[in-house]
Amino acid sequence: MNNFTFHTPTEIIFGKGAEAETSALIQKYGGSRILVIIGGGSVIRSGLLKRLEGQLRQNRIAYRLHGGVKPNPVASHVREGIKAALDFGADFILAVGGGSVIDEAKAIAHGTKNPQTDFWAFWEGEAELTASLPIGTVLTIAAAGSETSASAVITNKQTGRKRGLTTPFNRPCFAVMNPELTFTLPKDQIACGIVDILMHTLERYFINAGSNRLTDEIAEGLMRTVIENGRIALGNPSDYDAMSELMWCGSLSHNGLTGLGRPSDFSVHQMGHELSARYDVSHGASLSAVWGGWAEHCRQDGVTRFAQYARKVWGIEDRNDDEAAKDGIGQTLRFFKEIGMPVCLPELNIGTIDEETVLDLAERCTYYGKRAIGQLKPLDAEGIAEVYRKAGGGRAIISRE
Ligand code: NZQ
Ligand code: ZN
């Protein structure tokens, strides 16, 4: 087991009616002037925002609204939020929504605390973040895990870059998690969330260094739970128990727990981010469309690991590791198909990704030669291009029937 530090300070308030605690939590963490961040309107339609606003007014907490955060949140809208927070004198940022709203809230918190620095410099690694405003979250979708994670992902449309920033300042003070708030989700968003939760676990699981038996067991149990309850939730999005399991798995899959004591890979996320940056496809779809190509490219470098995954998560009984590994990959892709997610690039419905585009995406993914990605099988630009091709980009269109 490798050395590790595990610090997840976010206070979690989980269950029915949890949002009633929001004002008290804001006060507990020192907020008195709040910028409330929301997305495209789901929290208005569900009545959640109205309830929270009533609660804030009742507790005499001053607030201003910053709405209109888009899925795959963009830098220009973050800057508008920073301006609004500075004008209002906000001392606390409250995110009400999903990963996009929470990530934008994190970026606004950092930018507002450091008005002399354009916030994007933190994402480009050109400035070091040493202070931020406190953030609280009321979660409405089980997916990104941003409600407890140390990451925030923003897209800069000017440069076509989608970048993540990992810092302890991204950990929210609190996460209000009421599974009932997810009942209004459309099924395609539930499916995107299922993929993302699985992928946060898979990206920590497929590595070839640093064994940790307990971490493996937690990861395998989490994935089985997501698959089983994902099916139930898609059959009935108002199933409280299934939505509860998904919501809790979403946080645990990305707060660090499922990767303790070993390195992680995260190459599929990096390749997915390039697709989202260019085509604005949803995060979950960008991952499921690439994973099959990645698994095919990397299987030989991790046969034992893929076989363990097949046996422990999918119950595959093949004696031969090689066959088990292949079957586990096949089961995963069939599951993605079953829940309506794309399993190759053509299924993203963004037109043909030609060879020139494949090479450009790959170059971008290496930050133009500055890095390789992945741990199980480190990928340079050519390796990344090969994964995109195996996922159906470039000349080699592959059917995954
Ligand atoms: O914008 P609204 O109207 O709220 O609608 C949203 C949005 O259209 C809708 N939605 C959310 N909750 C709902 C609901 N609709 C009805 N009822 C509800 N209860 O769902 C759509 C997607 O929302 P979004 O916040 O984009 O989803 P998600 O949580 O999947 O977040 C995706 C973003 O998170 C980033 C992704 O890259 C992407 O930008 N990620 C953030 C991470 C992190 N900070 O740790 C890690 C992840 O790997 C990921 O990269
Ligand atoms: Zn993700």
Coordinates of C-alpha atoms and ligand atoms in Angstrom, one line a residue:
M1 CA 0.0 0.0 0.0
N2 CA 1.4 3.4 -0.9
N3 CA 1.5 6.3 1.6
F4 CA -1.5 8.5 1.4
T5 CA -3.2 11.5 3.0
F6 CA -7.0 11.5 3.2
H7 CA -8.8 14.7 4.2
T8 CA -12.4 15.1 3.2
P9 CA -13.7 17.9 5.4
T10 CA -17.1 18.3 3.7
E11 CA -19.9 18.0 6.2
I12 CA -22.6 15.7 4.6
I13 CA -26.3 16.1 5.5
F14 CA -28.0 13.2 3.8
G15 CA -31.6 12.3 3.5
K16 CA -35.2 13.4 3.2
G17 CA -35.7 17.1 3.9
A18 CA -32.0 17.7 4.3
E19 CA -32.2 21.1 2.5
A20 CA -34.1 22.5 5.5
E21 CA -30.6 22.7 7.2
T22 CA -29.1 24.9 4.5
S23 CA -29.4 28.3 6.2
A24 CA -28.1 26.9 9.5
L25 CA -25.1 25.4 7.7
I26 CA -24.3 28.7 5.9
Q27 CA -24.3 30.4 9.3
K28 CA -22.2 27.7 10.9
Y29 CA -19.6 28.2 8.2
G30 CA -19.6 32.0 8.5
G31 CA -21.7 33.1 5.5
S32 CA -23.7 36.3 5.8
R33 CA -23.9 37.6 2.2
I34 CA -24.5 34.7 -0.2
L35 CA -24.2 34.4 -4.0
V36 CA -26.5 31.6 -4.9
I37 CA -25.5 29.7 -8.1
I38 CA -28.0 27.8 -10.2
G39 CA -28.1 26.2 -13.7
G40 CA -30.6 26.5 -16.5
G41 CA -33.8 26.4 -14.4
S42 CA -34.4 22.8 -13.1
V43 CA -34.3 24.1 -9.5
I44 CA -36.8 26.8 -10.3
R45 CA -39.2 24.3 -12.0
S46 CA -38.9 21.9 -9.0
G47 CA -39.6 24.6 -6.5
L48 CA -36.3 24.0 -4.6
L49 CA -35.0 27.5 -5.2
K50 CA -38.2 29.1 -3.9
R51 CA -38.0 27.0 -0.7
L52 CA -34.3 27.9 -0.2
E53 CA -35.0 31.6 -0.9
G54 CA -37.8 31.6 1.7
Q55 CA -35.5 30.0 4.2
L56 CA -32.7 32.5 3.6
R57 CA -35.1 35.4 3.9
Q58 CA -36.6 34.0 7.1
N59 CA -33.1 33.7 8.6
R60 CA -32.2 37.3 7.4
I61 CA -29.4 36.0 5.2
A62 CA -28.7 38.5 2.4
Y63 CA -28.4 36.8 -1.0
R64 CA -28.1 37.4 -4.7
L65 CA -28.8 35.0 -7.5
H66 CA -26.4 34.0 -10.3
G67 CA -28.2 31.8 -12.7
G68 CA -27.8 30.3 -16.2
V69 CA -24.8 28.0 -15.5
K70 CA -24.6 25.6 -18.5
P71 CA -23.5 21.9 -18.4
N72 CA -19.8 22.0 -19.1
P73 CA -19.6 25.5 -17.5
V74 CA -17.7 28.2 -19.3
A75 CA -15.1 30.7 -18.2
S76 CA -17.0 33.8 -19.5
H77 CA -20.0 32.9 -17.2
V78 CA -17.7 32.3 -14.3
R79 CA -16.3 35.9 -14.8
E80 CA -19.8 37.3 -14.7
G81 CA -20.4 35.4 -11.4
I82 CA -17.1 36.8 -9.9
K83 CA -18.2 40.3 -10.9
A84 CA -21.7 39.8 -9.3
A85 CA -20.1 38.4 -6.1
L86 CA -17.7 41.3 -5.8
D87 CA -20.5 43.9 -6.5
F88 CA -22.6 42.3 -3.8
G89 CA -19.8 41.8 -1.4
A90 CA -20.5 38.1 -1.1
D91 CA -18.6 36.2 1.6
F92 CA -20.0 32.7 0.8
I93 CA -21.0 30.9 -2.4
L94 CA -23.9 28.5 -2.4
A95 CA -24.3 26.0 -5.3
V96 CA -27.8 24.6 -5.9
G97 CA -27.6 22.0 -8.7
G98 CA -25.2 19.5 -10.3
G99 CA -21.5 19.2 -11.0
S100 CA -21.6 22.1 -13.5
V101 CA -23.2 24.5 -11.0
I102 CA -20.9 23.4 -8.2
D103 CA -17.8 23.7 -10.3
E104 CA -18.7 27.2 -11.4
A105 CA -19.4 28.0 -7.8
K106 CA -15.9 26.9 -6.9
A107 CA -14.4 29.0 -9.6
I108 CA -16.4 32.0 -8.6
A109 CA -15.2 31.5 -4.9
H110 CA -11.6 31.4 -6.0
G111 CA -11.9 34.4 -8.4
T112 CA -13.8 36.5 -5.8
K113 CA -11.2 36.0 -3.1
N114 CA -8.4 36.8 -5.6
P115 CA -9.8 39.7 -7.7
Q116 CA -6.3 40.8 -8.8
T117 CA -5.8 37.5 -10.7
D118 CA -7.9 36.3 -13.6
F119 CA -9.4 33.0 -12.2
W120 CA -8.4 31.1 -15.3
A121 CA -4.7 31.5 -14.4
F122 CA -5.4 29.0 -11.6
W123 CA -6.7 26.5 -14.1
E124 CA -3.7 26.9 -16.4
G125 CA -1.3 26.5 -13.5
E126 CA 0.0 30.1 -14.0
A127 CA -1.0 31.2 -10.5
E128 CA -1.1 29.4 -7.2
L129 CA -4.4 29.4 -5.3
T130 CA -3.7 30.1 -1.6
A131 CA -7.1 31.4 -0.4
S132 CA -10.8 31.2 -1.4
L133 CA -14.3 31.9 -0.2
P134 CA -16.2 29.1 1.5
I135 CA -18.6 27.1 -0.7
G136 CA -21.7 25.1 0.3
T137 CA -23.7 22.8 -2.0
V138 CA -27.3 21.5 -2.3
L139 CA -27.0 18.6 -4.7
T140 CA -29.6 17.7 -7.3
I141 CA -27.9 15.0 -9.4
A142 CA -25.8 12.0 -8.6
A143 CA -22.9 12.2 -11.0
A144 CA -19.7 14.3 -10.9
G145 CA -19.1 14.0 -7.1
S146 CA -18.1 17.6 -7.1
E147 CA -20.1 18.1 -3.8
T148 CA -17.2 16.5 -1.9
S149 CA -14.4 16.4 -4.4
A150 CA -11.2 18.5 -4.6
S151 CA -11.7 19.2 -8.3
A152 CA -13.5 21.7 -10.5
V153 CA -13.7 21.6 -14.3
I154 CA -14.2 24.6 -16.5
T155 CA -14.2 25.1 -20.2
N156 CA -12.6 28.2 -21.8
K157 CA -14.4 28.6 -25.1
Q158 CA -11.7 31.1 -26.4
T159 CA -9.0 28.6 -26.2
G160 CA -11.1 25.5 -26.6
R161 CA -9.7 24.0 -23.4
K162 CA -11.6 22.1 -20.8
R163 CA -9.4 22.0 -17.7
G164 CA -9.7 20.6 -14.2
L165 CA -8.1 22.2 -11.1
T166 CA -7.4 20.1 -8.1
T167 CA -6.9 21.9 -4.8
P168 CA -8.1 21.5 -1.2
F169 CA -9.9 24.8 -1.6
N170 CA -12.3 23.0 -3.9
R171 CA -13.7 21.0 -1.0
P172 CA -17.1 22.5 -0.1
C173 CA -17.8 23.1 3.6
F174 CA -21.0 21.2 3.4
A175 CA -23.0 19.0 1.0
V176 CA -26.8 18.8 1.4
M177 CA -27.8 15.6 -0.2
N178 CA -31.6 14.8 -0.4
P179 CA -32.2 12.0 -2.9
E180 CA -35.7 13.2 -3.4
L181 CA -34.3 16.3 -5.2
T182 CA -33.1 14.0 -8.0
F183 CA -36.6 12.6 -8.8
T184 CA -37.1 15.2 -11.5
L185 CA -34.0 14.2 -13.4
P186 CA -34.5 13.1 -17.1
K187 CA -33.4 9.5 -17.6
D188 CA -30.6 10.5 -19.9
Q189 CA -29.0 12.5 -17.1
I190 CA -29.4 9.6 -14.7
A191 CA -27.6 7.4 -17.2
C192 CA -24.8 10.0 -17.7
G193 CA -24.4 10.1 -13.9
I194 CA -24.2 6.3 -13.6
V195 CA -21.4 6.3 -16.2
D196 CA -19.5 9.1 -14.4
I197 CA -19.8 7.4 -11.0
L198 CA -18.5 4.1 -12.5
M199 CA -15.8 5.9 -14.4
H200 CA -14.5 7.7 -11.3
T201 CA -14.1 4.3 -9.7
L202 CA -12.7 2.5 -12.9
E203 CA -10.1 5.3 -13.4
R204 CA -8.8 4.6 -10.0
Y205 CA -9.1 0.8 -10.3
F206 CA -7.2 0.2 -13.5
I207 CA -3.6 0.8 -12.4
N208 CA -0.6 -1.4 -12.3
A209 CA 1.1 -0.3 -9.1
G210 CA 0.3 -0.1 -5.4
S211 CA -2.1 -2.8 -4.3
N212 CA -4.6 -2.1 -1.6
R213 CA -7.1 -4.9 -0.9
L214 CA -9.6 -2.8 1.1
T215 CA -9.6 -0.1 -1.6
D216 CA -10.3 -2.8 -4.2
E217 CA -13.2 -4.2 -2.2
I218 CA -14.7 -0.8 -1.7
A219 CA -14.4 0.0 -5.4
E220 CA -15.9 -3.3 -6.5
G221 CA -18.8 -3.1 -4.0
L222 CA -19.4 0.5 -5.1
M223 CA -19.5 -0.5 -8.8
R224 CA -21.9 -3.4 -8.2
T225 CA -24.1 -1.1 -6.2
V226 CA -24.2 1.5 -9.0
I227 CA -25.0 -1.1 -11.7
E228 CA -27.8 -2.7 -9.7
N229 CA -29.4 0.6 -8.5
G230 CA -28.8 2.3 -11.7
R231 CA -31.1 -0.2 -13.4
I232 CA -33.7 0.3 -10.7
A233 CA -33.4 4.1 -10.9
L234 CA -33.8 4.1 -14.7
G235 CA -36.9 2.0 -14.3
N236 CA -38.4 4.3 -11.7
P237 CA -36.6 7.7 -11.1
S238 CA -38.7 8.2 -8.0
D239 CA -37.3 5.1 -6.2
Y240 CA -35.9 6.7 -3.1
D241 CA -33.6 3.8 -2.1
A242 CA -32.1 3.4 -5.6
M243 CA -31.6 7.2 -5.9
S244 CA -30.0 7.2 -2.4
E245 CA -27.5 4.5 -3.3
L246 CA -26.6 6.4 -6.5
M247 CA -26.2 9.7 -4.6
W248 CA -24.0 8.3 -1.9
C249 CA -21.9 6.3 -4.5
G250 CA -21.4 9.5 -6.5
S251 CA -19.7 11.2 -3.6
L252 CA -17.7 8.2 -2.5
S253 CA -16.5 7.5 -6.0
H254 CA -14.8 10.9 -6.3
N255 CA -13.8 12.0 -2.8
G256 CA -10.6 9.9 -3.0
L257 CA -11.8 6.9 -1.0
T258 CA -11.8 4.5 -4.0
G259 CA -8.2 5.2 -4.9
L260 CA -6.5 5.3 -1.5
G261 CA -3.0 3.9 -1.3
R262 CA -2.3 3.7 -5.0
P263 CA -1.9 6.0 -8.1
S264 CA -4.8 6.6 -10.5
D265 CA -5.1 6.6 -14.3
F266 CA -7.8 9.1 -15.4
S267 CA -6.8 9.0 -19.0
V268 CA -10.4 8.4 -20.2
H269 CA -11.5 11.6 -18.4
Q270 CA -8.7 13.6 -20.2
M271 CA -9.7 12.2 -23.6
G272 CA -13.4 12.9 -22.8
H273 CA -12.7 16.4 -21.8
E274 CA -11.2 17.1 -25.2
L275 CA -14.5 15.9 -26.8
S276 CA -16.6 18.0 -24.5
A277 CA -14.5 21.0 -25.1
R278 CA -14.8 20.7 -28.9
Y279 CA -18.4 19.3 -29.3
D280 CA -20.0 20.2 -26.0
V281 CA -21.1 16.6 -25.5
S282 CA -22.2 15.7 -21.9
H283 CA -19.5 14.6 -19.6
G284 CA -20.9 11.1 -19.1
A285 CA -21.3 10.5 -22.8
S286 CA -17.8 11.6 -23.5
L287 CA -16.6 8.9 -21.1
S288 CA -18.7 6.0 -22.3
A289 CA -17.8 6.7 -25.9
V290 CA -14.1 6.5 -25.2
W291 CA -13.9 3.8 -22.6
G292 CA -14.2 0.8 -25.0
G293 CA -11.4 2.1 -27.2
W294 CA -9.3 2.7 -24.1
A295 CA -10.0 -0.8 -22.7
E296 CA -9.2 -2.5 -26.0
H297 CA -5.9 -0.5 -26.2
C298 CA -4.8 -1.2 -22.6
R299 CA -6.2 -4.7 -21.9
Q300 CA -3.0 -6.5 -22.5
D301 CA -1.1 -4.3 -20.1
G302 CA -3.5 -5.1 -17.3
V303 CA -5.0 -8.6 -18.0
T304 CA -5.0 -9.6 -14.4
R305 CA -6.7 -6.4 -13.3
F306 CA -9.3 -6.6 -16.0
A307 CA -9.9 -10.2 -15.1
Q308 CA -10.4 -9.3 -11.4
Y309 CA -12.8 -6.6 -12.4
A310 CA -14.8 -9.0 -14.5
R311 CA -15.0 -11.6 -11.7
K312 CA -15.7 -9.3 -8.8
V313 CA -18.0 -6.7 -10.5
W314 CA -19.7 -8.8 -13.2
G315 CA -19.5 -12.2 -11.7
I316 CA -17.8 -13.7 -14.7
E317 CA -16.5 -17.2 -14.1
D318 CA -14.0 -17.8 -16.9
R319 CA -11.0 -19.6 -15.5
N320 CA -8.7 -18.0 -18.1
D321 CA -7.7 -14.4 -17.3
D322 CA -7.6 -13.4 -20.9
E323 CA -11.1 -14.5 -21.6
A324 CA -12.4 -13.1 -18.3
A325 CA -10.8 -9.7 -19.1
K326 CA -12.5 -9.6 -22.6
D327 CA -15.8 -10.6 -21.1
G328 CA -15.7 -7.9 -18.4
I329 CA -15.1 -5.3 -21.1
G330 CA -17.9 -6.6 -23.2
Q331 CA -20.3 -6.6 -20.2
T332 CA -19.4 -3.0 -19.4
L333 CA -20.1 -1.9 -23.0
R334 CA -23.4 -3.9 -23.0
F335 CA -24.4 -2.2 -19.8
F336 CA -23.7 1.3 -21.2
K337 CA -25.8 0.4 -24.3
E338 CA -28.6 -1.0 -22.1
I339 CA -28.8 2.3 -20.2
G340 CA -28.8 4.3 -23.5
M341 CA -25.2 5.6 -23.5
P342 CA -22.9 5.8 -26.5
V343 CA -20.1 3.2 -26.6
C344 CA -18.1 4.7 -29.5
L345 CA -17.5 8.1 -31.1
P346 CA -20.0 7.7 -34.0
E347 CA -22.7 7.2 -31.4
L348 CA -22.1 10.7 -30.0
N349 CA -23.9 12.0 -33.1
I350 CA -21.4 14.7 -33.7
G351 CA -20.6 13.7 -37.3
T352 CA -17.5 11.8 -38.4
I353 CA -14.3 12.5 -36.5
D354 CA -11.7 12.3 -39.2
E355 CA -8.1 11.4 -38.9
E356 CA -7.0 15.1 -38.8
T357 CA -9.3 15.8 -36.0
V358 CA -8.2 12.7 -34.1
L359 CA -4.6 13.9 -34.3
D360 CA -5.6 17.4 -33.2
L361 CA -7.6 16.0 -30.2
A362 CA -4.6 13.9 -29.2
E363 CA -2.2 16.8 -29.4
R364 CA -4.5 19.0 -27.4
C365 CA -4.8 16.2 -24.8
T366 CA -1.1 16.2 -24.3
Y367 CA -1.2 20.0 -23.8
Y368 CA 0.8 20.1 -27.0
G369 CA 3.5 17.7 -26.0
K370 CA 3.8 18.8 -22.4
R371 CA 2.4 15.6 -20.8
A372 CA 1.5 12.0 -21.2
I373 CA -1.7 10.7 -19.6
G374 CA -2.7 7.5 -17.8
Q375 CA -1.0 5.1 -15.5
L376 CA -1.9 1.6 -16.5
K377 CA -0.5 2.3 -19.9
P378 CA 0.9 5.8 -20.2
L379 CA -0.3 7.4 -23.4
D380 CA 1.5 10.0 -25.5
A381 CA -0.1 11.7 -28.5
E382 CA 0.1 8.6 -30.7
G383 CA -1.3 6.4 -27.9
I384 CA -4.2 8.8 -27.4
A385 CA -4.8 9.0 -31.1
E386 CA -4.9 5.2 -31.2
V387 CA -7.5 5.1 -28.4
Y388 CA -9.7 7.6 -30.3
R389 CA -9.3 5.4 -33.5
K390 CA -10.3 2.3 -31.6
A391 CA -13.3 4.2 -30.2
G392 CA -14.3 4.8 -33.8
G393 CA -12.5 8.0 -34.8
G394 CA -10.3 8.4 -37.8
R395 CA -10.3 5.7 -40.5
A396 CA -11.1 2.7 -38.3
I397 CA -14.9 2.7 -37.7
I398 CA -15.6 -0.1 -35.3
S399 CA -19.0 -1.6 -34.5
R400 CA -19.5 -2.6 -30.9
E401 CA -22.5 -4.8 -31.4
Ligands
NZQ1 O1 -29.0 23.4 -15.5 P1 -30.2 22.7 -14.9 O2 -31.5 23.4 -15.4 O3 -30.1 22.6 -13.4 O4 -30.3 21.2 -15.5 C1 -29.3 20.3 -15.3 C2 -28.4 20.1 -16.6 O5 -29.1 20.3 -17.7 C3 -29.9 19.0 -15.1 N1 -30.3 18.7 -13.8 C4 -29.5 18.6 -12.7 N2 -30.3 18.2 -11.6 C5 -31.6 18.1 -12.0 C6 -31.6 18.4 -13.4 N3 -32.7 18.3 -14.1 C7 -33.9 17.9 -13.5 N4 -33.9 17.6 -12.2 C8 -32.7 17.7 -11.4 N5 -32.8 17.3 -10.1 O6 -29.0 18.0 -15.5 C9 -28.1 18.6 -16.5 C10 -26.7 18.2 -16.2 O7 -26.3 18.9 -15.1 P2 -24.7 19.0 -14.7 O8 -24.5 19.8 -13.5 O9 -24.0 19.4 -16.0 O10 -24.4 17.5 -14.5 P3 -23.2 16.8 -13.8 O11 -23.4 16.7 -12.3 O12 -23.0 15.5 -14.5 O13 -21.9 17.7 -14.0 C11 -21.1 17.7 -15.1 C12 -20.0 18.6 -15.0 O14 -19.1 18.2 -13.9 C13 -17.8 18.1 -14.4 C14 -18.0 17.6 -15.8 O15 -16.8 17.8 -16.6 C15 -19.1 18.6 -16.3 O16 -18.6 19.8 -16.6 N6 -17.0 17.2 -13.5 C16 -16.7 17.7 -12.3 C17 -15.9 16.9 -11.5 C18 -15.5 17.5 -10.2 N7 -15.7 18.8 -9.9 O17 -15.0 16.8 -9.3 C19 -15.5 15.6 -11.8 C20 -16.2 15.0 -12.9 O18 -15.3 14.0 -13.5 C21 -16.5 15.9 -14.0 O19 -15.5 16.2 -14.9
ZN2 ZN -16.2 12.4 -14.3

